[in-house]
Short mmCIF file of C-alpha atoms and ligand atoms in Angstrom, two decimals:
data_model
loop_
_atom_site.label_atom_id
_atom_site.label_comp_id
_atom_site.label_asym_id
_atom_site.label_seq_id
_atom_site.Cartn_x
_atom_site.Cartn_y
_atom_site.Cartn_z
CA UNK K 14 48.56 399.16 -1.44
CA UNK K 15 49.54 399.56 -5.36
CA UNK K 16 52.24 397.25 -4.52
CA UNK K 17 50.35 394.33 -3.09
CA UNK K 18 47.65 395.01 -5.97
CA UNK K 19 50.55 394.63 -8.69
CA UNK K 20 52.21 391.44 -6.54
CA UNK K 21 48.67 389.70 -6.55
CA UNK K 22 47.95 390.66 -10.26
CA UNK K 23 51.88 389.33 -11.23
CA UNK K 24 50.45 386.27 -9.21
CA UNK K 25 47.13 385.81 -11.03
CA UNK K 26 49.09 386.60 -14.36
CA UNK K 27 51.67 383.53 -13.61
CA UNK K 28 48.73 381.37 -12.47
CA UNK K 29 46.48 381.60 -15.69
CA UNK K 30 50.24 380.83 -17.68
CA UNK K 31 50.91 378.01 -15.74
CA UNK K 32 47.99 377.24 -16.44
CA UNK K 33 48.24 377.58 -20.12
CA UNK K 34 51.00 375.97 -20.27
CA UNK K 35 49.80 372.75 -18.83
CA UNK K 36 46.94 372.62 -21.01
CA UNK K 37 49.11 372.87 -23.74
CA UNK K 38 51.09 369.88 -22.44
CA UNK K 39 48.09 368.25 -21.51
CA UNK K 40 46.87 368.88 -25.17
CA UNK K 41 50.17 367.42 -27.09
CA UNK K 42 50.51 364.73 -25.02
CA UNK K 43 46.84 363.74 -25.73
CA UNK K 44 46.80 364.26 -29.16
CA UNK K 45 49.97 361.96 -29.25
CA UNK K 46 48.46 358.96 -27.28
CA UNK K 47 45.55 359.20 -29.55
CA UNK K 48 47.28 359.01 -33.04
CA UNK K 49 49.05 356.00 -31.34
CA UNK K 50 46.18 354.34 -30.71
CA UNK K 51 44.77 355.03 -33.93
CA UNK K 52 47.99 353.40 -35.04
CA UNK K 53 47.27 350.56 -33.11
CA UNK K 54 44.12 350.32 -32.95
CA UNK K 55 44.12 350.24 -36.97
CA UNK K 56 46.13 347.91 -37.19
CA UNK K 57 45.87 344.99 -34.88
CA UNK K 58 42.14 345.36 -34.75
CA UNK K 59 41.00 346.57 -37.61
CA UNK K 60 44.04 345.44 -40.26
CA UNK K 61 41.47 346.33 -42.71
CA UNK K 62 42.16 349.85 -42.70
CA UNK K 63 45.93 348.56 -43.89
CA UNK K 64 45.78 347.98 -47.09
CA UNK K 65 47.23 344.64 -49.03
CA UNK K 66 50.29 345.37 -51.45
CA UNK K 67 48.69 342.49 -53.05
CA UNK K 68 46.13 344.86 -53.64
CA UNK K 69 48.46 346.55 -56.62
CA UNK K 70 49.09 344.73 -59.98
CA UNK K 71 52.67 345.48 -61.64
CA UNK K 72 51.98 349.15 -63.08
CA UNK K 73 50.22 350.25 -59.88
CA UNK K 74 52.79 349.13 -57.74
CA UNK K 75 55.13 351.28 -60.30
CA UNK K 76 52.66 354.09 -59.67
CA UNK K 77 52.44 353.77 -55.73
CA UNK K 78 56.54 353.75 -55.98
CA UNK K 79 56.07 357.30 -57.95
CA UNK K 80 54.13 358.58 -55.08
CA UNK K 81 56.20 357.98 -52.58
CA UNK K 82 58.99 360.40 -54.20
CA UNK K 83 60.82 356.52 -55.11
CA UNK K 84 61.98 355.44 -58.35
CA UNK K 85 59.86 353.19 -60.54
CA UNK K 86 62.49 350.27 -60.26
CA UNK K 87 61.57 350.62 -56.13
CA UNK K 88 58.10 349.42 -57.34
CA UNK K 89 59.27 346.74 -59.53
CA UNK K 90 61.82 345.71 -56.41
CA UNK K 91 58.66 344.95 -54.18
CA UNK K 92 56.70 343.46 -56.74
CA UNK K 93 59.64 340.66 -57.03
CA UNK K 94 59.91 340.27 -53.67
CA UNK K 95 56.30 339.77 -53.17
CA UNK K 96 55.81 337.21 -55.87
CA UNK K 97 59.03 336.07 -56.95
CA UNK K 98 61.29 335.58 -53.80
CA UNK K 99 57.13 335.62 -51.80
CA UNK K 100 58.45 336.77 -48.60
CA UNK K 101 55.71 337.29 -45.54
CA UNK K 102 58.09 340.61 -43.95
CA UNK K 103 58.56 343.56 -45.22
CA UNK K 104 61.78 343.50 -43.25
CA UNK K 105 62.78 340.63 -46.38
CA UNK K 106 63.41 343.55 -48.96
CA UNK K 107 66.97 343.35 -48.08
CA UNK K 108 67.50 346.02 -51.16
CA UNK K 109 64.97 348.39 -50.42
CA UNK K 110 66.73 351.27 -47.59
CA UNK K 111 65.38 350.77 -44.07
CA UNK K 112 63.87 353.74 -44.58
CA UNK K 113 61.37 352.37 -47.08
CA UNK K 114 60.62 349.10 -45.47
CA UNK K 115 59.49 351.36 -42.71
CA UNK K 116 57.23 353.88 -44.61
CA UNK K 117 55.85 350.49 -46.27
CA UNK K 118 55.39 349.05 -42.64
CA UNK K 119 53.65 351.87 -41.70
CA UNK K 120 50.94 352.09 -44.28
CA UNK K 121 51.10 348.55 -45.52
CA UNK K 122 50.30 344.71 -44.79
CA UNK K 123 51.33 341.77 -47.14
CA UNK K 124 48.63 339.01 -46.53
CA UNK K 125 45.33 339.97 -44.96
CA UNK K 126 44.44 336.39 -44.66
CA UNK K 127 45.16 334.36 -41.49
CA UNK K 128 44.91 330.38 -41.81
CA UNK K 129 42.09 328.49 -39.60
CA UNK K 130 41.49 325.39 -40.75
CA UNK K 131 42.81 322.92 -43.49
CA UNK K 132 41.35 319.46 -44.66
CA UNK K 133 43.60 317.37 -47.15
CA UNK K 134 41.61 314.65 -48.93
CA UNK K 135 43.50 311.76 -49.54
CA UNK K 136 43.58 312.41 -53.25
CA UNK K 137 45.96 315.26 -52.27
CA UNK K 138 42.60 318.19 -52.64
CA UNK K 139 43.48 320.80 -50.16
CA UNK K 140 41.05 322.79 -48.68
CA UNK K 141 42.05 326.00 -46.68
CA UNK K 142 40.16 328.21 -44.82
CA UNK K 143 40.97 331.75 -43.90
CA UNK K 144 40.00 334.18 -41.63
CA UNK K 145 40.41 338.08 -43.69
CA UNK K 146 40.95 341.03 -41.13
CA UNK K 147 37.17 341.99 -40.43
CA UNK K 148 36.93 338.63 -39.63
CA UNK K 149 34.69 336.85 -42.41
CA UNK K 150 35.84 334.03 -43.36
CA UNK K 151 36.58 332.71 -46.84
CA UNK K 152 37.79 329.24 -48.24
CA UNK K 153 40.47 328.16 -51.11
CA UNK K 154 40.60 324.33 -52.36
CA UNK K 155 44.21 323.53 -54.01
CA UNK K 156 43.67 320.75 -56.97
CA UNK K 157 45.97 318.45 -57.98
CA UNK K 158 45.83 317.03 -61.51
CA UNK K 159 48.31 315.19 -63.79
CA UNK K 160 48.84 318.60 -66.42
CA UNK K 161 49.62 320.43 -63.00
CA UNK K 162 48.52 321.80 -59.52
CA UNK K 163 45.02 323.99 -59.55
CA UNK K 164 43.51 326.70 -57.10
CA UNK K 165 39.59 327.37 -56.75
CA UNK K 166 39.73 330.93 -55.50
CA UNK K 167 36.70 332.57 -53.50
CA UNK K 168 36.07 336.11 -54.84
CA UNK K 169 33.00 337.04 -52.60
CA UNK K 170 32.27 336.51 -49.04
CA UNK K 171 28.67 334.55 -48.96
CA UNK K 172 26.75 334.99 -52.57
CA UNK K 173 23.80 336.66 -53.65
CA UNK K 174 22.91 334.89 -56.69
CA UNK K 175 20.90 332.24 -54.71
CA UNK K 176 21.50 329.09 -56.74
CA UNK K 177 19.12 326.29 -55.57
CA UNK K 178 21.20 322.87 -55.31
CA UNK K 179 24.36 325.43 -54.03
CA UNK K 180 26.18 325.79 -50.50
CA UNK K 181 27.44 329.00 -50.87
CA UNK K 182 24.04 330.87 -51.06
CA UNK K 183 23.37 329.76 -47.66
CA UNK K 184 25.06 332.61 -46.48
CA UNK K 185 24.18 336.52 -47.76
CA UNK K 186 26.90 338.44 -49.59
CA UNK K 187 28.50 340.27 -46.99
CA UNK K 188 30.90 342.27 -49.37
CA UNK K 189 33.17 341.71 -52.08
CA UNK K 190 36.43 340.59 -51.75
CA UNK K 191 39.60 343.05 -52.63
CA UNK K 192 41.78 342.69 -55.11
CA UNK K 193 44.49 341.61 -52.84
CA UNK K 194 42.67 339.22 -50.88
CA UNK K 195 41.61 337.45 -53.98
CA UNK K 196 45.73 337.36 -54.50
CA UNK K 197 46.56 336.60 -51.27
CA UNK K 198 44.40 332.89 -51.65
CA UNK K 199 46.60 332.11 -54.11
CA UNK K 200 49.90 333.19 -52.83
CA UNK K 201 49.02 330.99 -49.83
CA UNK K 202 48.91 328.08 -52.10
CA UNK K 203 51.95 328.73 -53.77
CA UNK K 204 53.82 329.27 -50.32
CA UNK K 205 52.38 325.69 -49.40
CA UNK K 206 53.32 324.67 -52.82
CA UNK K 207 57.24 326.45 -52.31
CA UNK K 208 57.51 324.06 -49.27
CA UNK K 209 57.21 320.77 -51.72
CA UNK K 210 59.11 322.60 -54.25
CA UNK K 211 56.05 322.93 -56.79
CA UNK K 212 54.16 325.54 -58.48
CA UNK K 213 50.91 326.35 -59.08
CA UNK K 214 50.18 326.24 -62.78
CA UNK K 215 45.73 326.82 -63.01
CA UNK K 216 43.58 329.45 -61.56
CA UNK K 217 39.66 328.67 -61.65
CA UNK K 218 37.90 331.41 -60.34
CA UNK K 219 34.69 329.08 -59.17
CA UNK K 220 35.20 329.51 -55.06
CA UNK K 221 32.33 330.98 -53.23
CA UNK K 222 30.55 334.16 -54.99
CA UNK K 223 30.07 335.26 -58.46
CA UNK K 224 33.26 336.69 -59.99
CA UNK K 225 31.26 338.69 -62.52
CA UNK K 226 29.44 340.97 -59.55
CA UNK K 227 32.99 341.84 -58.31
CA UNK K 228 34.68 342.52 -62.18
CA UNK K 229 37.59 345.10 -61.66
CA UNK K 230 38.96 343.59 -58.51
CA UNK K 231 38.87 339.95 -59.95
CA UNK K 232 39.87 340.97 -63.26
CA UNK K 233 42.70 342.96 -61.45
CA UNK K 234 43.85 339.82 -58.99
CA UNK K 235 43.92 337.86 -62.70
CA UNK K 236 45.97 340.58 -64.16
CA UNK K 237 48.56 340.65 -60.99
CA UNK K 238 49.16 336.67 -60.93
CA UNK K 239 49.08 336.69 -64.31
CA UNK K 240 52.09 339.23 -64.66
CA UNK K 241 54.96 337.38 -66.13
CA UNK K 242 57.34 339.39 -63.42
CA UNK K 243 55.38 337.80 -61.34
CA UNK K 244 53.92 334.55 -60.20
CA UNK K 245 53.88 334.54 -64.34
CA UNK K 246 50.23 332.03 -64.45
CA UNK K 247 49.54 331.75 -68.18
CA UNK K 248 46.01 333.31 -69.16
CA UNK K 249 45.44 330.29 -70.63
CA UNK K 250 45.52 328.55 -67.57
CA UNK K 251 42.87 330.73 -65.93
CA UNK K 252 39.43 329.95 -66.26
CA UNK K 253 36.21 332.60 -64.84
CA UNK K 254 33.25 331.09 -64.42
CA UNK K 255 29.69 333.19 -64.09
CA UNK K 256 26.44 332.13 -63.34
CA UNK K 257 25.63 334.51 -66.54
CA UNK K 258 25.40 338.20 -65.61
CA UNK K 259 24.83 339.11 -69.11
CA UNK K 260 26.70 342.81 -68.68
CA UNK K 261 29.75 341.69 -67.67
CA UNK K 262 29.99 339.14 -70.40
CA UNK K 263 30.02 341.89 -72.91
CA UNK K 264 32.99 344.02 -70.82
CA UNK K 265 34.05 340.83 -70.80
CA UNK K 266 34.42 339.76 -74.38
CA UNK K 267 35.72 343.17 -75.41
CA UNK K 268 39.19 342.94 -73.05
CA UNK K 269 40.04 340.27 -75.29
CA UNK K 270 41.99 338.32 -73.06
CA UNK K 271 42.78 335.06 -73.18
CA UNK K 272 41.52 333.47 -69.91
CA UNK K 273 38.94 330.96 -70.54
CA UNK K 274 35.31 332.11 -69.55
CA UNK K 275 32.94 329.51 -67.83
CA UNK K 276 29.52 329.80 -67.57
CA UNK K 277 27.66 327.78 -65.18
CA UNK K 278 24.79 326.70 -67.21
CA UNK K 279 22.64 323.53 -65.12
CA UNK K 280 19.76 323.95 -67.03
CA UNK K 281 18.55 324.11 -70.70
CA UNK K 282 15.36 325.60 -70.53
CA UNK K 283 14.18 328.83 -68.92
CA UNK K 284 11.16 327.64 -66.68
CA UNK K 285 14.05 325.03 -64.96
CA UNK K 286 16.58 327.68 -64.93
CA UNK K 287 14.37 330.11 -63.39
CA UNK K 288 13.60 327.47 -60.95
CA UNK K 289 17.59 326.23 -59.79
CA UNK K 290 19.28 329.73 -60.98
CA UNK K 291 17.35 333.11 -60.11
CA UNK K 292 19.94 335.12 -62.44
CA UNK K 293 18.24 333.38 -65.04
CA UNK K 294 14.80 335.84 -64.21
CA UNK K 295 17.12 338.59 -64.77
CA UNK K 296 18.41 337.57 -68.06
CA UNK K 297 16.83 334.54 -69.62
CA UNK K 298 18.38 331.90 -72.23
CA UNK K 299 18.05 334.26 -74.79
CA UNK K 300 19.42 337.01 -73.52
CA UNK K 301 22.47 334.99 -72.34
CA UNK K 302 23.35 333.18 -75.00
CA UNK K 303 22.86 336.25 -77.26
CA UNK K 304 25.97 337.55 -75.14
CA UNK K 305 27.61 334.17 -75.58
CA UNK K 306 28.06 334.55 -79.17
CA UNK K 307 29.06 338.05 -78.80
CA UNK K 308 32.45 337.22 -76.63
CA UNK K 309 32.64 333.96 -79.25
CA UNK K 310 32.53 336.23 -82.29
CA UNK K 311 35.08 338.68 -80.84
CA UNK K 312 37.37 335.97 -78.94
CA UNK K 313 38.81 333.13 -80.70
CA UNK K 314 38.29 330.76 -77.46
CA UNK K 315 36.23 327.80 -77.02
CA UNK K 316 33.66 328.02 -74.44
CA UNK K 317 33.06 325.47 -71.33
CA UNK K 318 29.36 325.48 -69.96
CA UNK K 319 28.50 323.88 -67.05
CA UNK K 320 26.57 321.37 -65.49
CA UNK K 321 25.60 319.82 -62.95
CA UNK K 322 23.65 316.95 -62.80
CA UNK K 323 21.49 316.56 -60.81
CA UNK K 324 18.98 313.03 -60.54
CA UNK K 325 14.89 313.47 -61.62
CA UNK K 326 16.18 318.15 -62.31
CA UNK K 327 18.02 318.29 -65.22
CA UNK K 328 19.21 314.81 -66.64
CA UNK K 329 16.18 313.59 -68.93
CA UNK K 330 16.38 312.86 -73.05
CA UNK K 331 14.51 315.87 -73.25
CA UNK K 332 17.14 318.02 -71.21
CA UNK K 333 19.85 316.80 -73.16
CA UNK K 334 17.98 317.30 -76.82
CA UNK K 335 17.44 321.42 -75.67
CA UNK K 336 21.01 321.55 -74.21
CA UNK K 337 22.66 319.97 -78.07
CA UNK K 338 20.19 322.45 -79.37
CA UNK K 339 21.35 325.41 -77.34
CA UNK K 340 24.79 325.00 -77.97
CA UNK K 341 24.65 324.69 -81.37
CA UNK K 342 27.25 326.20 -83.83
CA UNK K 343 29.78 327.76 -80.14
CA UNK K 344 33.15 325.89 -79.95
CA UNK K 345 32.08 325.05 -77.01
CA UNK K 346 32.24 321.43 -74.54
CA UNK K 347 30.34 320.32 -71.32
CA UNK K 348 31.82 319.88 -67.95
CA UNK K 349 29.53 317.64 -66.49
CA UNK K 350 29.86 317.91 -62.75
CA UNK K 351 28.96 315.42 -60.37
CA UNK K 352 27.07 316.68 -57.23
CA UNK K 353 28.23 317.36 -54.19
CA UNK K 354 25.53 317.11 -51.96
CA UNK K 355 24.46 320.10 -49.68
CA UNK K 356 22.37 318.59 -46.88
CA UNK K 357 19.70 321.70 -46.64
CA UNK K 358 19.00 321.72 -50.49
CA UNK K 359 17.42 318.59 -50.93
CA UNK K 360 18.79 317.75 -54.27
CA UNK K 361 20.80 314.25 -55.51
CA UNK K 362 23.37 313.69 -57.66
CA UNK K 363 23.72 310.91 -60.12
CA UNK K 364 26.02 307.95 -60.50
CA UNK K 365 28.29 307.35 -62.47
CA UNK K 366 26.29 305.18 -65.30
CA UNK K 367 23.59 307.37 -65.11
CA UNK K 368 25.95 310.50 -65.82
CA UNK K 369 27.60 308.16 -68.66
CA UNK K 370 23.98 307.93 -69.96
CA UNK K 371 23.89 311.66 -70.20
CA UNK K 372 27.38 311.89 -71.72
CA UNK K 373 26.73 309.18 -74.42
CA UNK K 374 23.70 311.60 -75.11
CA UNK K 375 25.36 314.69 -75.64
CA UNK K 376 27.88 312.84 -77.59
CA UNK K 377 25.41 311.94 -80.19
CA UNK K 378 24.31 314.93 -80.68
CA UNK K 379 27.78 316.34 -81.50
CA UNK K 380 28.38 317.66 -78.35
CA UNK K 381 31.58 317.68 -76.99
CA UNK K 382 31.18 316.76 -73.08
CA UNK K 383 33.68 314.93 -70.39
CA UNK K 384 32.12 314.38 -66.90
CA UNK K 385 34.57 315.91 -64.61
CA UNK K 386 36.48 313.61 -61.89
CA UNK K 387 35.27 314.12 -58.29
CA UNK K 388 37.16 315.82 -56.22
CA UNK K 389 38.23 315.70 -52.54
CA UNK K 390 35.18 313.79 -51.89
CA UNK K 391 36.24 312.86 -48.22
CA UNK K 392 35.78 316.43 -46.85
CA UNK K 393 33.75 318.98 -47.23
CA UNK K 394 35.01 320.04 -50.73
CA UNK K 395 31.65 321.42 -52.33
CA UNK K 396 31.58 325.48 -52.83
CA UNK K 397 31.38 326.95 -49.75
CA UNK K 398 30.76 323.49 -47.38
CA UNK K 399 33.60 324.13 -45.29
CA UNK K 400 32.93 328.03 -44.63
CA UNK K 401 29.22 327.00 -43.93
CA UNK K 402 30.56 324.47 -41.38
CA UNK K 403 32.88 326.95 -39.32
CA UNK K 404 29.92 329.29 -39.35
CA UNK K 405 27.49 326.73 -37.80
CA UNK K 406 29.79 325.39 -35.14
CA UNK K 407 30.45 329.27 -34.17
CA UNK K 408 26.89 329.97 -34.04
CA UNK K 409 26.18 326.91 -31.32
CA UNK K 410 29.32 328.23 -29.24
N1 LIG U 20 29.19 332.05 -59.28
C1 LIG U 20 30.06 331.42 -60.20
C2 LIG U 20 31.27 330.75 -59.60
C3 LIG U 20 31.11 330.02 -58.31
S1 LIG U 20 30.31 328.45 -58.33
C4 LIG U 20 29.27 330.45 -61.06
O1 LIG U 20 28.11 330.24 -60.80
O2 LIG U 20 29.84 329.95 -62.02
C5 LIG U 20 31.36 327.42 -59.30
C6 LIG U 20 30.65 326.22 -59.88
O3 LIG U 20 30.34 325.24 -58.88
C7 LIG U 20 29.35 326.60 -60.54
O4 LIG U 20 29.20 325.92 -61.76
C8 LIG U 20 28.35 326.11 -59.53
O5 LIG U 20 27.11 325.96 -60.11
C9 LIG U 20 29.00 324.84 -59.06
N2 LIG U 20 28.48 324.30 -57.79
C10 LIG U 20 27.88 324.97 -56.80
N3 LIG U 20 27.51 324.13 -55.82
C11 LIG U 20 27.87 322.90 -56.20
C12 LIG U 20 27.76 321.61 -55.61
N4 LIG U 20 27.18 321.44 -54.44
N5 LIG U 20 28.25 320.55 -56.30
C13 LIG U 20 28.85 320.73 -57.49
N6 LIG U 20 29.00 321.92 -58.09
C14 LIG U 20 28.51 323.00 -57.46
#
């Protein structure tokens, strides 16, 4: 009787190990088919959670190296290879060990952007648009001019600041753009560029959003590009234009840099600014242009403002009297910018002897102006026109 009861309860003991000892199985092998798929999962369908190594300027890519247990020359290996010899692979870094091309696999993507359409003009303006890995789409437009080839870089996607005549409000700011995907636009272009054997000489940071509500990750794309052991742009040859948020000016003027600064004036009074630019309710003429003269106290760099004009808005006698007025005593000059028209806005642009009308006005008044050549007029070239586009055509799928 003892005996069967100690058979049965060596049984029952066996069972509930077995048991055990499944579940444990069961357990590892679960836990490893879902850290693959987080693996996976991460980072085919959301490669957002990857981060960029554009996303690191020159000493952070030092400093990334340092965490990694690496030496500091490891960082200043990829940071070649990403913008010197601009390879796509990791796998490229023929002098990095196998061993680090795969931890930098692992965590790491090189270009977050994916290509979806591209318009050339037949004045040679490029226009790209790119799909980032959430999906939103974003849009570059490569320049070409005779001092050298230029890229309009996006640094938002959609804009909040609402300007009246612009395409780019027509969407909402969905978020601002990283560092590295601000990069990314323009090592695209200089790939494109590799493949005529050119380079890219001019940065204007005047794409879609306003560079000033996304400071430290433009100002840190600027710095990276900028790096002369890297794609080596001169600062001179990088121009920022803001719609006028008045803070940022001030950080602005006290890096002392020399990139140019741009401010996207349109109007010379406050009721018609309030009316085409609602930044201007925020902070008025005054407040604006008392920053203004702060960053051209404290920077030795003439100013551009500016403006579009538009016919019957902003391009009376009157208009150009307050703007010769405004400007007054800032090395400064006027880009006057033809308009590109935006069907929903409702607004026209001038010709060109109307806009020479303007110019001859300014002039007078000791105001140095040009009117800026039109650009990639054939396709949808205006800020944000080709973005606006895609989005239409994928709401009527
Ligand atoms: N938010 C920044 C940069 C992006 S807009 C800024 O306001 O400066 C870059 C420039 O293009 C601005 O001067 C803007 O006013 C101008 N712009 C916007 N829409 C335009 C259009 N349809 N035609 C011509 N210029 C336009």
């Amino acid at each position: 009787m003892l005996k069967e009861r100690s058979v049965r309860f060596f049984f029952l003991v066996l069972v509930i190990t077995e048991f055990n000892l499944l579940y444990s199985i069961y357990r590892a092998f679960s836990l490893v088919i879902s850290l693959f798929c987080t693996m996976v999962y991460g980072k085919i369908i959301h490669g957002d959670t990857m981060r960029s190594l554009y996303d690191f300027n020159y000493e952070q890519i030092q400093e990334l190296a340092l965490s990694k247990g690496w030496k500091t020359y490891r960082g200043h290996q990829i940071f070649q290879w990403l913008y010197r010899k601009r390879v796509q692979d990791m796998d490229e870094m023929s002098d990095l060990s196998k061993e680090t091309r795969e931890i930098l696999k692992q965590e790491f993507i090189i270009s977050p952007l994916t290509l979806k359409d591209c318009q050339i003009s037949s004045d040679g303006t490029t226009k790209f648009l790119f799909a980032l890995a959430d999906g939103a789409l974003i849009e570059s437009v490569m320049m070409i001019f005779d001092y050298g080839n230029s890229v309009c870089v996006t640094t938002q996607v959609g804009c909040n600041m609402g300007c009246a005549f612009c395409a780019s409000g027509l969407t909402k700011k969905q978020r601002n753009l990283t560092s590295g995907e601000i990069v990314a636009q323009i090592m695209y272009v200089q790939r494109y560029l590799d493949e005529k054997e050119q380079r890219l000489s001019h940065i204007v940071v005047m794409g879609t959003g306003e560079p000033f509500d996304n400071y430290e990750a433009m100002m840190n794309a600027m710095a990276t590009v900028n790096h002369d052991r890297g794609l080596g742009i001169g600062a001179r040859h990088i121009t920022i234009s803001t719609c006028g948020v008045v803070p940022r000016i001030y950080d602005f003027a006290k890096e002392h840099t020399q990139y140019n600064l741009a401010i996207s004036l349109h109007a010379p009074n406050d009721a018609l600014r309030d009316r085409l630019m609602p930044i201007n309710h925020a902070y008025p003429l005054n407040e604006l242009f008392a920053a203004i003269h702060t960053y051209s106290d404290e920077n030795n760099r003439r100013l551009t403002f500016e403006y579009i004009l538009l016919k019957g808005v902003n391009d009376t006698a009157e208009c150009a009297r307050q703007l010769a007025q405004l400007l007054k005593g800032l090395n400064a000059y006027v880009n006057l910018i033809p308009y590109n028209a935006v069907d929903e806005k409702g607004f026209q642009g001038v010709n060109h002897e109307q806009a020479m009308v303007f110019y001859d006005r300014l002039m007078k008044q000791g105001v140095r102006c040009t009117i800026r050549k039109e650009h990639g007029s054939d396709i949808d070239a205006a800020c944000g026109q080709l973005r606006v586009k895609h989005l239409r055509r994928e709401v009527k799928q």
